[in-house]
CSV table of C-alpha atoms in Angstrom, one decimal:
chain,number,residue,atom,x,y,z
A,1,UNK,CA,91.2,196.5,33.6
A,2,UNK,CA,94.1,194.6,35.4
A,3,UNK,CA,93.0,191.1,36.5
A,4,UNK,CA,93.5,192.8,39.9
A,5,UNK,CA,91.1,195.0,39.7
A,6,UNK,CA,88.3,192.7,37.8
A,7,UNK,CA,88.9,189.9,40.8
A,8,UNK,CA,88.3,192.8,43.4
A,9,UNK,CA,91.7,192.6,45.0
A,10,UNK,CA,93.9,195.0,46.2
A,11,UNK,CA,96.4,196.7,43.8
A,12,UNK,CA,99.4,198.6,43.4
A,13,UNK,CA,100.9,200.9,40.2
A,14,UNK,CA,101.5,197.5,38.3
A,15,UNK,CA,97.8,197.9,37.1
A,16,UNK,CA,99.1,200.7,35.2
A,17,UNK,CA,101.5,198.6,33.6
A,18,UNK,CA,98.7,196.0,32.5
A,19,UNK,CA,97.2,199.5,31.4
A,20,UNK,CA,100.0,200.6,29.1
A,21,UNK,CA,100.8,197.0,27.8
A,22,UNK,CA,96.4,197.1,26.7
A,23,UNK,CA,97.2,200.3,25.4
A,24,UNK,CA,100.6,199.1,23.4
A,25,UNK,CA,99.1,196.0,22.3
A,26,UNK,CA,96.1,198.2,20.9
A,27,UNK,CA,98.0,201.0,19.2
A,28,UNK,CA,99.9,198.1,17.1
A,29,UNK,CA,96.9,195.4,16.1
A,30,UNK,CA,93.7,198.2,16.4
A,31,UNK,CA,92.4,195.7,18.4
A,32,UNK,CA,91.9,194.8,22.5
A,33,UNK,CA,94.3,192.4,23.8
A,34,UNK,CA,91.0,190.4,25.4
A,35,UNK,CA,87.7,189.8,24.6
A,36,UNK,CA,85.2,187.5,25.8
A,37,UNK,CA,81.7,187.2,25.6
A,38,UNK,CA,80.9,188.2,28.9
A,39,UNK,CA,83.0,189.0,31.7
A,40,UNK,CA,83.4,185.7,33.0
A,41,UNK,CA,84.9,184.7,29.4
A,42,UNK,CA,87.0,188.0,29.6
A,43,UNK,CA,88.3,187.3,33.1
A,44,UNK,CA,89.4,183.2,31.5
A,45,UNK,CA,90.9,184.9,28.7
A,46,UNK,CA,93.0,187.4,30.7
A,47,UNK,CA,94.4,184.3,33.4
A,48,UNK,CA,95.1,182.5,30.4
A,49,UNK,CA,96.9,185.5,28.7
A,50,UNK,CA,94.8,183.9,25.7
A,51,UNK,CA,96.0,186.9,23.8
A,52,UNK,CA,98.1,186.8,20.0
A,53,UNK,CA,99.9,189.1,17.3
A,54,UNK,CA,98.1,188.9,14.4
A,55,UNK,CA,100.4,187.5,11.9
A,56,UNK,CA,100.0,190.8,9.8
A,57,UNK,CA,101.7,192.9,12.2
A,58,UNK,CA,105.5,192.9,12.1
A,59,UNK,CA,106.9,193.0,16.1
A,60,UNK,CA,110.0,192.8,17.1
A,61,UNK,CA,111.5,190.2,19.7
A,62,UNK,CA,111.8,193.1,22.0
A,63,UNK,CA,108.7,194.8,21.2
A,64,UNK,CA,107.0,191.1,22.0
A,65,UNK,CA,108.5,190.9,25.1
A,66,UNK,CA,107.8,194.3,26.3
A,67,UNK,CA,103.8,193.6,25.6
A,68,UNK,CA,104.2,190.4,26.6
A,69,UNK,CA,105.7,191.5,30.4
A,70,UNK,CA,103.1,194.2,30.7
A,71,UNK,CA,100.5,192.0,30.0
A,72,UNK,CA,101.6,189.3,32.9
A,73,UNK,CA,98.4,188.2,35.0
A,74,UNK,CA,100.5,187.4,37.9
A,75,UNK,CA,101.5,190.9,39.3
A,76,UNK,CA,104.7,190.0,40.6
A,77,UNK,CA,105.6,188.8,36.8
A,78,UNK,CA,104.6,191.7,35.5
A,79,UNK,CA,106.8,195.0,35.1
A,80,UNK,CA,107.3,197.5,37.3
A,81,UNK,CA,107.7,201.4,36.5
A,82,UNK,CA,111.7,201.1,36.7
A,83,UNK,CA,111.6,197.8,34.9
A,84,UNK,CA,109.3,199.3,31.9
A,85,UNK,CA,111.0,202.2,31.2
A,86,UNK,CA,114.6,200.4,31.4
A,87,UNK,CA,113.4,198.7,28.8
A,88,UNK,CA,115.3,198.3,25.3
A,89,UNK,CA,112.1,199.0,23.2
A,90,UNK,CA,111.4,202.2,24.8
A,91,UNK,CA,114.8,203.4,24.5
A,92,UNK,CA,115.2,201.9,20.9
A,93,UNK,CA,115.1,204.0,18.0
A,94,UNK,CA,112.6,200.6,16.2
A,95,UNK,CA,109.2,200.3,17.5
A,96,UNK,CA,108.8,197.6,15.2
């Protein structure tokens, strides 16, 4: 869930976005971007953006970036829809 969402707040299509950056970030390591113990660990985790690559997964810059803007706590840092799929690593032949 968007930090949005897990604060109680209102929210827009940019929780998507979080969505699809989760989703990215999972298809690529097989694991959740966040974990925590409980939910007030998890919520920490996600304001910190206390998140990493394994060092075993070969990303590139713009692949890192993309997660990495989809994944932005503050809404208005994070992506929107035109923003995401403008994006070179969805329109680039190397997912990498």
């Amino acid at each position: 869930m968007a930090p949005e969402i897990l604060d109680g707040k209102l929210y827009g299509h940019k929780v998507d976005v979080w969505s699809l950056g989760c989703l990215f970030y999972e298809m690529l390591t097989g694991f959740p971007p966040f974990t925590g113990h409980d939910i007030g660990s998890l919520k920490a985790n996600i304001k910190q953006g206390d998140y990493q690559i394994p060092k075993t997964i070969r990303l590139s810059i713009t692949g890192l970036e993309f997660i990495s803007k989809c994944l932005k706590y503050e809404v208005d840092d994070r992506y929107d829809w035109q923003e995401l799929i403008n994006h070179q690593y969805l329109a680039s032949d190397d997912y990498g």
